[in-house]
mmCIF file of C-alpha atoms in Angstrom:
data_model
loop_
_atom_site.group_PDB
_atom_site.id
_atom_site.type_symbol
_atom_site.label_atom_id
_atom_site.label_comp_id
_atom_site.label_asym_id
_atom_site.label_seq_id
_atom_site.Cartn_x
_atom_site.Cartn_y
_atom_site.Cartn_z
ATOM 1 C CA MET N 1223 -75.241 -111.328 -89.235
ATOM 2 C CA GLN N 1224 -73.730 -110.669 -92.660
ATOM 3 C CA ALA N 1225 -75.312 -113.898 -93.921
ATOM 4 C CA CYS N 1226 -78.598 -112.913 -92.285
ATOM 5 C CA ASN N 1227 -78.510 -109.478 -93.909
ATOM 6 C CA ARG N 1228 -77.899 -111.093 -97.295
ATOM 7 C CA ALA N 1229 -80.921 -113.340 -96.720
ATOM 8 C CA ILE N 1230 -83.024 -110.309 -95.780
ATOM 9 C CA VAL N 1231 -82.052 -108.426 -98.944
ATOM 10 C CA ALA N 1232 -82.668 -111.479 -101.147
ATOM 11 C CA ARG N 1233 -86.073 -112.231 -99.634
ATOM 12 C CA MET N 1234 -87.443 -108.701 -99.831
ATOM 13 C CA ASP N 1235 -86.908 -108.713 -103.595
ATOM 14 C CA SER N 1236 -90.022 -108.591 -105.769
ATOM 15 C CA PRO N 1237 -90.898 -107.764 -109.388
ATOM 16 C CA VAL N 1238 -93.243 -105.123 -107.958
ATOM 17 C CA ALA N 1239 -90.690 -102.326 -107.671
ATOM 18 C CA LEU N 1240 -92.330 -100.457 -104.802
ATOM 19 C CA ILE N 1241 -91.959 -103.452 -102.456
ATOM 20 C CA PRO N 1242 -88.132 -103.672 -102.352
ATOM 21 C CA GLN N 1243 -87.917 -99.880 -102.567
ATOM 22 C CA LEU N 1244 -90.071 -99.325 -99.481
ATOM 23 C CA ALA N 1245 -88.658 -102.274 -97.542
ATOM 24 C CA ALA N 1246 -85.121 -101.099 -98.299
ATOM 25 C CA HIS N 1247 -85.976 -97.629 -96.982
ATOM 26 C CA LEU N 1248 -86.655 -99.053 -93.520
ATOM 27 C CA ILE N 1249 -84.031 -101.792 -93.510
ATOM 28 C CA ALA N 1250 -81.302 -99.487 -94.865
ATOM 29 C CA ALA N 1251 -82.002 -97.108 -91.979
ATOM 30 C CA GLY N 1252 -80.155 -99.600 -89.821
ATOM 31 C CA GLY N 1253 -81.421 -100.283 -86.348
ATOM 32 C CA LYS N 1254 -79.896 -102.633 -83.843
ATOM 33 C CA ARG N 1255 -81.000 -105.884 -85.557
ATOM 34 C CA LEU N 1256 -81.286 -107.132 -81.995
ATOM 35 C CA ARG N 1257 -83.989 -109.734 -82.562
ATOM 36 C CA PRO N 1258 -82.237 -111.671 -85.356
ATOM 37 C CA LEU N 1259 -78.988 -111.322 -83.439
ATOM 38 C CA LEU N 1260 -80.660 -113.060 -80.494
ATOM 39 C CA THR N 1261 -81.696 -115.979 -82.706
ATOM 40 C CA LEU N 1262 -78.145 -116.421 -83.966
ATOM 41 C CA ALA N 1263 -76.628 -116.034 -80.487
ATOM 42 C CA ALA N 1264 -79.107 -118.441 -78.863
ATOM 43 C CA ALA N 1265 -78.326 -121.076 -81.488
ATOM 44 C CA HIS N 1266 -74.591 -120.649 -80.879
ATOM 45 C CA LEU N 1267 -75.119 -120.867 -77.125
ATOM 46 C CA CYS N 1268 -76.829 -124.213 -77.721
ATOM 47 C CA GLY N 1269 -73.967 -125.491 -79.889
ATOM 48 C CA TYR N 1270 -75.573 -124.999 -83.300
ATOM 49 C CA PRO N 1271 -74.309 -125.525 -85.906
ATOM 50 C CA ALA N 1272 -71.986 -128.265 -84.717
ATOM 51 C CA ASN N 1273 -69.838 -127.913 -87.841
ATOM 52 C CA PRO N 1274 -68.606 -124.310 -88.339
ATOM 53 C CA ALA N 1275 -68.294 -124.986 -92.069
ATOM 54 C CA GLU N 1276 -72.096 -125.176 -92.234
ATOM 55 C CA GLU N 1277 -72.588 -121.783 -90.568
ATOM 56 C CA LEU N 1278 -73.700 -119.724 -93.550
ATOM 57 C CA ALA N 1279 -76.190 -122.314 -94.820
ATOM 58 C CA ALA N 1280 -77.554 -123.307 -91.402
ATOM 59 C CA ARG N 1281 -81.194 -122.946 -90.386
ATOM 60 C CA HIS N 1282 -80.653 -120.247 -87.801
ATOM 61 C CA VAL N 1283 -79.619 -117.709 -90.459
ATOM 62 C CA ASN N 1284 -82.929 -117.922 -92.334
ATOM 63 C CA LEU N 1285 -84.908 -117.988 -89.088
ATOM 64 C CA ALA N 1286 -83.092 -114.864 -87.934
ATOM 65 C CA ALA N 1287 -84.152 -113.206 -91.211
ATOM 66 C CA CYS N 1288 -87.685 -114.443 -90.570
ATOM 67 C CA VAL N 1289 -87.691 -112.802 -87.130
ATOM 68 C CA GLU N 1290 -86.485 -109.514 -88.641
ATOM 69 C CA PHE N 1291 -89.259 -109.614 -91.274
ATOM 70 C CA ILE N 1292 -91.896 -110.071 -88.570
ATOM 71 C CA HIS N 1293 -90.423 -107.141 -86.675
ATOM 72 C CA THR N 1294 -90.135 -104.915 -89.760
ATOM 73 C CA ALA N 1295 -93.727 -105.680 -90.780
ATOM 74 C CA THR N 1296 -94.972 -104.605 -87.353
ATOM 75 C CA LEU N 1297 -92.924 -101.383 -87.569
ATOM 76 C CA LEU N 1298 -94.523 -100.489 -90.898
ATOM 77 C CA HIS N 1299 -97.989 -101.073 -89.493
ATOM 78 C CA ASP N 1300 -97.243 -99.336 -86.181
ATOM 79 C CA ASP N 1301 -96.037 -96.165 -87.861
ATOM 80 C CA VAL N 1302 -99.297 -95.964 -89.783
ATOM 81 C CA VAL N 1303 -101.393 -96.514 -86.652
ATOM 82 C CA ASP N 1304 -99.314 -94.031 -84.632
ATOM 83 C CA GLU N 1305 -99.009 -91.522 -87.505
ATOM 84 C CA SER N 1306 -95.254 -91.440 -86.826
ATOM 85 C CA HIS N 1307 -92.976 -89.320 -89.001
ATOM 86 C CA LEU N 1308 -89.575 -90.603 -87.835
ATOM 87 C CA ARG N 1309 -88.160 -94.117 -87.648
ATOM 88 C CA ARG N 1310 -84.521 -94.819 -86.761
ATOM 89 C CA GLY N 1311 -83.688 -91.172 -87.252
ATOM 90 C CA LEU N 1312 -85.077 -90.960 -90.792
ATOM 91 C CA ALA N 1313 -88.469 -90.154 -92.243
ATOM 92 C CA SER N 1314 -90.764 -93.117 -91.620
ATOM 93 C CA ALA N 1315 -91.873 -95.216 -94.592
ATOM 94 C CA ASN N 1316 -95.452 -93.973 -94.312
ATOM 95 C CA ALA N 1317 -94.217 -90.376 -94.345
ATOM 96 C CA VAL N 1318 -92.324 -91.050 -97.587
ATOM 97 C CA PHE N 1319 -94.514 -93.578 -99.400
ATOM 98 C CA GLY N 1320 -97.923 -93.116 -97.775
ATOM 99 C CA ASN N 1321 -100.041 -95.231 -95.463
ATOM 100 C CA LYS N 1322 -101.508 -97.573 -98.064
ATOM 101 C CA ALA N 1323 -98.132 -98.665 -99.404
ATOM 102 C CA SER N 1324 -96.739 -99.129 -95.874
ATOM 103 C CA VAL N 1325 -99.600 -101.378 -94.798
ATOM 104 C CA LEU N 1326 -99.436 -103.502 -97.947
ATOM 105 C CA VAL N 1327 -95.643 -103.918 -97.873
ATOM 106 C CA GLY N 1328 -95.952 -104.825 -94.193
ATOM 107 C CA ASP N 1329 -98.359 -107.560 -95.271
ATOM 108 C CA PHE N 1330 -95.822 -108.706 -97.872
ATOM 109 C CA LEU N 1331 -93.078 -108.983 -95.250
ATOM 110 C CA PHE N 1332 -95.356 -110.973 -92.948
ATOM 111 C CA ALA N 1333 -96.015 -113.344 -95.861
ATOM 112 C CA ARG N 1334 -92.279 -113.647 -96.519
ATOM 113 C CA SER N 1335 -91.705 -114.533 -92.870
ATOM 114 C CA PHE N 1336 -94.198 -117.380 -93.115
ATOM 115 C CA GLN N 1337 -92.536 -118.621 -96.302
ATOM 116 C CA LEU N 1338 -89.266 -118.828 -94.380
ATOM 117 C CA MET N 1339 -90.960 -120.718 -91.551
ATOM 118 C CA THR N 1340 -92.454 -123.175 -94.030
ATOM 119 C CA GLU N 1341 -89.115 -123.716 -95.745
ATOM 120 C CA ASP N 1342 -87.531 -124.502 -92.392
ATOM 121 C CA GLY N 1343 -89.986 -127.383 -92.106
ATOM 122 C CA SER N 1344 -90.200 -127.496 -88.309
ATOM 123 C CA LEU N 1345 -93.710 -127.445 -86.861
ATOM 124 C CA PRO N 1346 -92.415 -126.343 -83.425
ATOM 125 C CA VAL N 1347 -90.586 -123.410 -85.018
ATOM 126 C CA MET N 1348 -93.701 -122.435 -86.967
ATOM 127 C CA ALA N 1349 -95.844 -122.744 -83.840
ATOM 128 C CA ILE N 1350 -93.524 -120.492 -81.833
ATOM 129 C CA LEU N 1351 -93.096 -117.768 -84.456
ATOM 130 C CA SER N 1352 -96.727 -117.762 -85.621
ATOM 131 C CA GLN N 1353 -97.920 -117.517 -82.010
ATOM 132 C CA ALA N 1354 -95.532 -114.622 -81.456
ATOM 133 C CA SER N 1355 -96.948 -112.871 -84.537
ATOM 134 C CA ALA N 1356 -100.483 -113.227 -83.193
ATOM 135 C CA THR N 1357 -99.426 -112.051 -79.730
ATOM 136 C CA ILE N 1358 -97.781 -108.934 -81.190
ATOM 137 C CA ALA N 1359 -101.053 -108.012 -82.916
ATOM 138 C CA GLU N 1360 -102.962 -108.605 -79.675
ATOM 139 C CA GLY N 1361 -100.516 -106.398 -77.797
ATOM 140 C CA GLU N 1362 -100.942 -103.569 -80.286
ATOM 141 C CA VAL N 1363 -104.733 -103.808 -80.132
ATOM 142 C CA LEU N 1364 -104.599 -103.857 -76.322
ATOM 143 C CA GLN N 1365 -102.374 -100.770 -76.372
ATOM 144 C CA MET N 1366 -104.935 -99.034 -78.569
ATOM 145 C CA ALA N 1367 -107.671 -100.026 -76.086
ATOM 146 C CA THR N 1368 -105.736 -98.552 -73.148
ATOM 147 C CA GLN N 1369 -104.776 -95.370 -74.982
ATOM 148 C CA ASN N 1370 -105.880 -92.168 -73.186
ATOM 149 C CA ASP N 1371 -106.957 -94.203 -70.124
ATOM 150 C CA LEU N 1372 -105.147 -93.145 -66.947
ATOM 151 C CA SER N 1373 -107.009 -95.791 -64.950
ATOM 152 C CA THR N 1374 -104.922 -98.454 -66.719
ATOM 153 C CA SER N 1375 -103.394 -100.754 -64.107
ATOM 154 C CA MET N 1376 -99.738 -101.669 -63.925
ATOM 155 C CA GLU N 1377 -100.719 -105.254 -64.714
ATOM 156 C CA ARG N 1378 -102.524 -104.164 -67.872
ATOM 157 C CA TYR N 1379 -99.595 -102.004 -68.948
ATOM 158 C CA LEU N 1380 -97.166 -104.913 -68.507
ATOM 159 C CA GLN N 1381 -99.538 -107.106 -70.533
ATOM 160 C CA VAL N 1382 -99.339 -104.563 -73.362
ATOM 161 C CA ILE N 1383 -95.547 -104.463 -73.463
ATOM 162 C CA HIS N 1384 -95.303 -108.235 -73.177
ATOM 163 C CA GLY N 1385 -97.480 -108.560 -76.264
ATOM 164 C CA LYS N 1386 -96.030 -105.791 -78.411
ATOM 165 C CA THR N 1387 -92.338 -106.429 -77.617
ATOM 166 C CA ALA N 1388 -91.382 -109.274 -75.279
ATOM 167 C CA ALA N 1389 -93.214 -112.030 -77.177
ATOM 168 C CA LEU N 1390 -91.009 -111.691 -80.264
ATOM 169 C CA PHE N 1391 -87.832 -111.435 -78.149
ATOM 170 C CA ALA N 1392 -88.836 -114.702 -76.464
ATOM 171 C CA ALA N 1393 -89.615 -116.448 -79.752
ATOM 172 C CA ALA N 1394 -86.387 -115.206 -81.361
ATOM 173 C CA CYS N 1395 -84.367 -116.784 -78.551
ATOM 174 C CA ARG N 1396 -86.409 -119.962 -78.189
ATOM 175 C CA VAL N 1397 -86.061 -121.067 -81.817
ATOM 176 C CA GLY N 1398 -82.285 -121.092 -81.295
ATOM 177 C CA ALA N 1399 -82.740 -124.033 -78.920
ATOM 178 C CA ILE N 1400 -85.189 -125.745 -81.281
ATOM 179 C CA VAL N 1401 -82.783 -125.819 -84.235
ATOM 180 C CA ALA N 1402 -80.073 -127.161 -81.907
ATOM 181 C CA ASP N 1403 -82.442 -129.898 -80.676
ATOM 182 C CA ARG N 1404 -81.788 -128.994 -77.057
ATOM 183 C CA PRO N 1405 -83.824 -130.210 -74.047
ATOM 184 C CA ARG N 1406 -87.053 -128.396 -73.235
ATOM 185 C CA ALA N 1407 -85.512 -126.949 -70.063
ATOM 186 C CA GLU N 1408 -82.960 -125.048 -72.162
ATOM 187 C CA GLU N 1409 -85.646 -124.031 -74.651
ATOM 188 C CA MET N 1410 -87.777 -122.537 -71.869
ATOM 189 C CA ALA N 1411 -84.750 -120.891 -70.246
ATOM 190 C CA LEU N 1412 -84.129 -119.024 -73.500
ATOM 191 C CA ASP N 1413 -87.836 -118.180 -73.668
ATOM 192 C CA ALA N 1414 -87.569 -116.686 -70.164
ATOM 193 C CA TYR N 1415 -84.395 -114.831 -71.090
ATOM 194 C CA GLY N 1416 -86.034 -113.317 -74.174
ATOM 195 C CA THR N 1417 -89.259 -112.442 -72.362
ATOM 196 C CA ASN N 1418 -87.490 -110.604 -69.554
ATOM 197 C CA LEU N 1419 -85.078 -108.927 -71.953
ATOM 198 C CA GLY N 1420 -87.997 -107.717 -74.071
ATOM 199 C CA MET N 1421 -89.804 -106.346 -71.030
ATOM 200 C CA ALA N 1422 -86.680 -104.452 -69.967
ATOM 201 C CA PHE N 1423 -86.155 -103.186 -73.522
ATOM 202 C CA GLN N 1424 -89.678 -101.757 -73.839
ATOM 203 C CA LEU N 1425 -89.623 -100.192 -70.374
ATOM 204 C CA VAL N 1426 -86.420 -98.391 -71.324
ATOM 205 C CA ASP N 1427 -87.928 -97.298 -74.647
ATOM 206 C CA ASP N 1428 -90.912 -95.882 -72.783
ATOM 207 C CA ALA N 1429 -88.557 -93.998 -70.460
ATOM 208 C CA LEU N 1430 -86.496 -92.675 -73.375
ATOM 209 C CA ASP N 1431 -89.581 -91.099 -74.942
ATOM 210 C CA TYR N 1432 -89.519 -88.636 -72.054
ATOM 211 C CA ALA N 1433 -85.797 -88.500 -71.332
ATOM 212 C CA ALA N 1434 -83.763 -88.910 -74.518
ATOM 213 C CA ASP N 1435 -81.979 -86.716 -76.990
ATOM 214 C CA GLN N 1436 -84.081 -86.934 -80.161
ATOM 215 C CA ARG N 1437 -80.951 -87.329 -82.319
ATOM 216 C CA LEU N 1438 -79.986 -90.422 -80.325
ATOM 217 C CA LEU N 1439 -83.501 -91.792 -79.913
ATOM 218 C CA GLY N 1440 -84.124 -91.975 -83.667
ATOM 219 C CA LYS N 1441 -87.730 -90.885 -83.298
ATOM 220 C CA THR N 1442 -89.511 -87.772 -82.152
ATOM 221 C CA VAL N 1443 -89.247 -87.252 -78.386
ATOM 222 C CA GLY N 1444 -92.723 -86.989 -76.871
ATOM 223 C CA ASP N 1445 -94.480 -89.143 -79.481
ATOM 224 C CA ASP N 1446 -96.053 -91.260 -76.741
ATOM 225 C CA PHE N 1447 -97.228 -88.102 -74.983
ATOM 226 C CA ARG N 1448 -98.824 -86.624 -78.106
ATOM 227 C CA GLU N 1449 -100.532 -89.930 -78.914
ATOM 228 C CA GLY N 1450 -101.885 -90.320 -75.385
ATOM 229 C CA LYS N 1451 -100.128 -93.644 -74.863
ATOM 230 C CA ILE N 1452 -100.219 -95.047 -71.363
ATOM 231 C CA THR N 1453 -96.663 -95.878 -70.315
ATOM 232 C CA LEU N 1454 -95.033 -96.334 -66.933
ATOM 233 C CA PRO N 1455 -93.462 -92.839 -66.768
ATOM 234 C CA VAL N 1456 -96.946 -91.322 -67.154
ATOM 235 C CA LEU N 1457 -98.594 -93.745 -64.720
ATOM 236 C CA ALA N 1458 -95.869 -93.136 -62.126
ATOM 237 C CA ALA N 1459 -96.075 -89.344 -62.486
ATOM 238 C CA TYR N 1460 -99.875 -89.417 -62.337
ATOM 239 C CA ASP N 1461 -99.940 -91.622 -59.218
ATOM 240 C CA ALA N 1462 -97.349 -89.484 -57.384
ATOM 241 C CA GLY N 1463 -98.681 -86.115 -58.514
ATOM 242 C CA THR N 1464 -100.828 -83.542 -56.765
ATOM 243 C CA GLU N 1465 -104.487 -83.073 -57.658
ATOM 244 C CA GLU N 1466 -103.419 -80.120 -59.815
ATOM 245 C CA ASP N 1467 -100.935 -82.384 -61.606
ATOM 246 C CA ARG N 1468 -103.635 -84.982 -62.179
ATOM 247 C CA VAL N 1469 -105.960 -82.403 -63.686
ATOM 248 C CA PHE N 1470 -103.165 -81.599 -66.140
ATOM 249 C CA TRP N 1471 -102.588 -85.279 -67.002
ATOM 250 C CA ARG N 1472 -106.311 -85.893 -67.502
ATOM 251 C CA ARG N 1473 -106.525 -82.947 -69.884
ATOM 252 C CA VAL N 1474 -103.509 -83.834 -72.027
ATOM 253 C CA ILE N 1475 -103.850 -87.641 -71.980
ATOM 254 C CA GLU N 1476 -107.500 -88.528 -71.481
ATOM 255 C CA GLU N 1477 -109.065 -85.506 -73.183
ATOM 256 C CA SER N 1478 -106.241 -85.096 -75.747
ATOM 257 C CA VAL N 1479 -106.319 -81.332 -75.294
ATOM 258 C CA GLN N 1480 -102.693 -80.292 -75.646
ATOM 259 C CA GLU N 1481 -101.031 -76.916 -75.975
ATOM 260 C CA PRO N 1482 -97.508 -76.200 -77.298
ATOM 261 C CA ALA N 1483 -95.974 -75.861 -73.812
ATOM 262 C CA ASP N 1484 -97.586 -79.002 -72.397
ATOM 263 C CA LEU N 1485 -94.798 -81.412 -73.294
ATOM 264 C CA GLU N 1486 -92.243 -79.354 -71.370
ATOM 265 C CA HIS N 1487 -94.590 -79.211 -68.394
ATOM 266 C CA ALA N 1488 -95.097 -82.986 -68.586
ATOM 267 C CA LEU N 1489 -91.337 -83.515 -68.643
ATOM 268 C CA GLY N 1490 -91.062 -81.348 -65.541
ATOM 269 C CA LEU N 1491 -93.719 -83.367 -63.693
ATOM 270 C CA ILE N 1492 -92.055 -86.631 -64.688
ATOM 271 C CA ALA N 1493 -88.716 -85.350 -63.383
ATOM 272 C CA ALA N 1494 -90.261 -84.058 -60.156
ATOM 273 C CA THR N 1495 -91.898 -87.415 -59.377
ATOM 274 C CA ASP N 1496 -88.825 -89.477 -60.266
ATOM 275 C CA ALA N 1497 -90.924 -91.377 -62.807
ATOM 276 C CA ILE N 1498 -87.973 -92.173 -65.072
ATOM 277 C CA SER N 1499 -85.991 -93.723 -62.219
ATOM 278 C CA ILE N 1500 -89.037 -95.769 -61.211
ATOM 279 C CA THR N 1501 -89.367 -97.047 -64.769
ATOM 280 C CA LEU N 1502 -85.678 -97.891 -65.031
ATOM 281 C CA ARG N 1503 -85.755 -99.766 -61.715
ATOM 282 C CA HIS N 1504 -88.443 -102.020 -63.139
ATOM 283 C CA ALA N 1505 -86.343 -102.434 -66.295
ATOM 284 C CA SER N 1506 -83.308 -103.354 -64.199
ATOM 285 C CA ASP N 1507 -85.319 -106.022 -62.383
ATOM 286 C CA TYR N 1508 -86.340 -107.601 -65.681
ATOM 287 C CA ALA N 1509 -82.771 -107.426 -66.999
ATOM 288 C CA ALA N 1510 -81.551 -109.220 -63.880
ATOM 289 C CA ARG N 1511 -84.169 -111.948 -64.409
ATOM 290 C CA ALA N 1512 -82.998 -112.301 -68.007
ATOM 291 C CA GLN N 1513 -79.409 -112.812 -66.837
ATOM 292 C CA ALA N 1514 -80.528 -115.317 -64.190
ATOM 293 C CA ALA N 1515 -82.396 -117.364 -66.817
ATOM 294 C CA LEU N 1516 -79.059 -118.100 -68.503
ATOM 295 C CA SER N 1517 -77.711 -119.912 -65.416
ATOM 296 C CA ILE N 1518 -78.867 -123.265 -66.798
ATOM 297 C CA PHE N 1519 -76.149 -122.998 -69.456
ATOM 298 C CA ALA N 1520 -72.473 -123.656 -68.790
ATOM 299 C CA GLU N 1521 -70.306 -120.566 -68.563
ATOM 300 C CA SER N 1522 -69.081 -119.539 -72.006
ATOM 301 C CA GLU N 1523 -68.257 -116.461 -74.030
ATOM 302 C CA MET N 1524 -71.715 -116.519 -75.655
ATOM 303 C CA ARG N 1525 -73.507 -116.777 -72.323
ATOM 304 C CA GLY N 1526 -71.477 -113.813 -71.104
ATOM 305 C CA LEU N 1527 -72.332 -111.809 -74.202
ATOM 306 C CA LEU N 1528 -76.052 -112.493 -73.833
ATOM 307 C CA GLY N 1529 -75.795 -111.384 -70.217
ATOM 308 C CA ASP N 1530 -74.089 -108.211 -71.413
ATOM 309 C CA VAL N 1531 -76.974 -107.545 -73.820
ATOM 310 C CA ALA N 1532 -79.365 -107.529 -70.866
ATOM 311 C CA ALA N 1533 -77.136 -105.094 -68.986
ATOM 312 C CA TYR N 1534 -76.749 -102.848 -72.046
ATOM 313 C CA THR N 1535 -80.502 -102.714 -72.558
ATOM 314 C CA VAL N 1536 -80.848 -100.762 -69.321
ATOM 315 C CA SER N 1537 -77.562 -98.838 -69.465
ATOM 316 C CA ARG N 1538 -78.471 -97.184 -72.813
ATOM 317 C CA ALA N 1539 -80.902 -94.980 -70.870
ATOM 318 C CA ARG N 1540 -78.366 -93.818 -68.289
#
């Protein structure tokens, strides 16, 4: 990860001063670096690199940086679309530098990610990561299309979170098998692991927006509520609520007519209908599928650690 972080810092450099300044604002805020970590861990699970002396110069380090650039670019764009003011506990880049700069630096980071893919020279790697980039954009557009729509089905909601989150988790893991030249069965097992992990991760994030301490969450609690986003806690509370409850949800979500006390009332309805527990049960199911996908690999410390990541993803909300 230290080598990956060095690659990230080196590649976000530019003679246009605002670019490294803005990119550093978001990257310096920290975050879990989970996606690049998955690329590195998946490669190690598959026995790459075979020679430990080659570790710092191996392909997986630059591809992990590539994955982080894709993710960071989407964060910059998302915060503009969502009009978010906090990211990882600090003022978001758009709040500090403005929307125009955030969008353009996001574009720069996407371009950097494709430079890294090209330098790697593997068409399968480029196909996987470029497809993931397109799927992320589709997921975000689909989320925008379902916004404020309480008739959104569970299937549609899961399609949204697969696109906006799980696709990049899957790609981050899968390229680890590609660089190690492992059989397709192992490649697809890591794809399944990443997909299910990403689904669990986003379900937990959606639960945390209604259940977390803002200082720990790193963003404003209730952002999804204020933006009218359709997430499982809202769908579960709406489905289980009384007609009076549904009138409330239609006003605050579909009509976007919200009063200062509405968030607290929404939190009460979500608690009363056990919507957070419902969401976390779905997350637990996906985490279990992620762990099961690793069974194709021989038992090892790295396999155990990846299994622990899946368990942690759900436990962080408890």
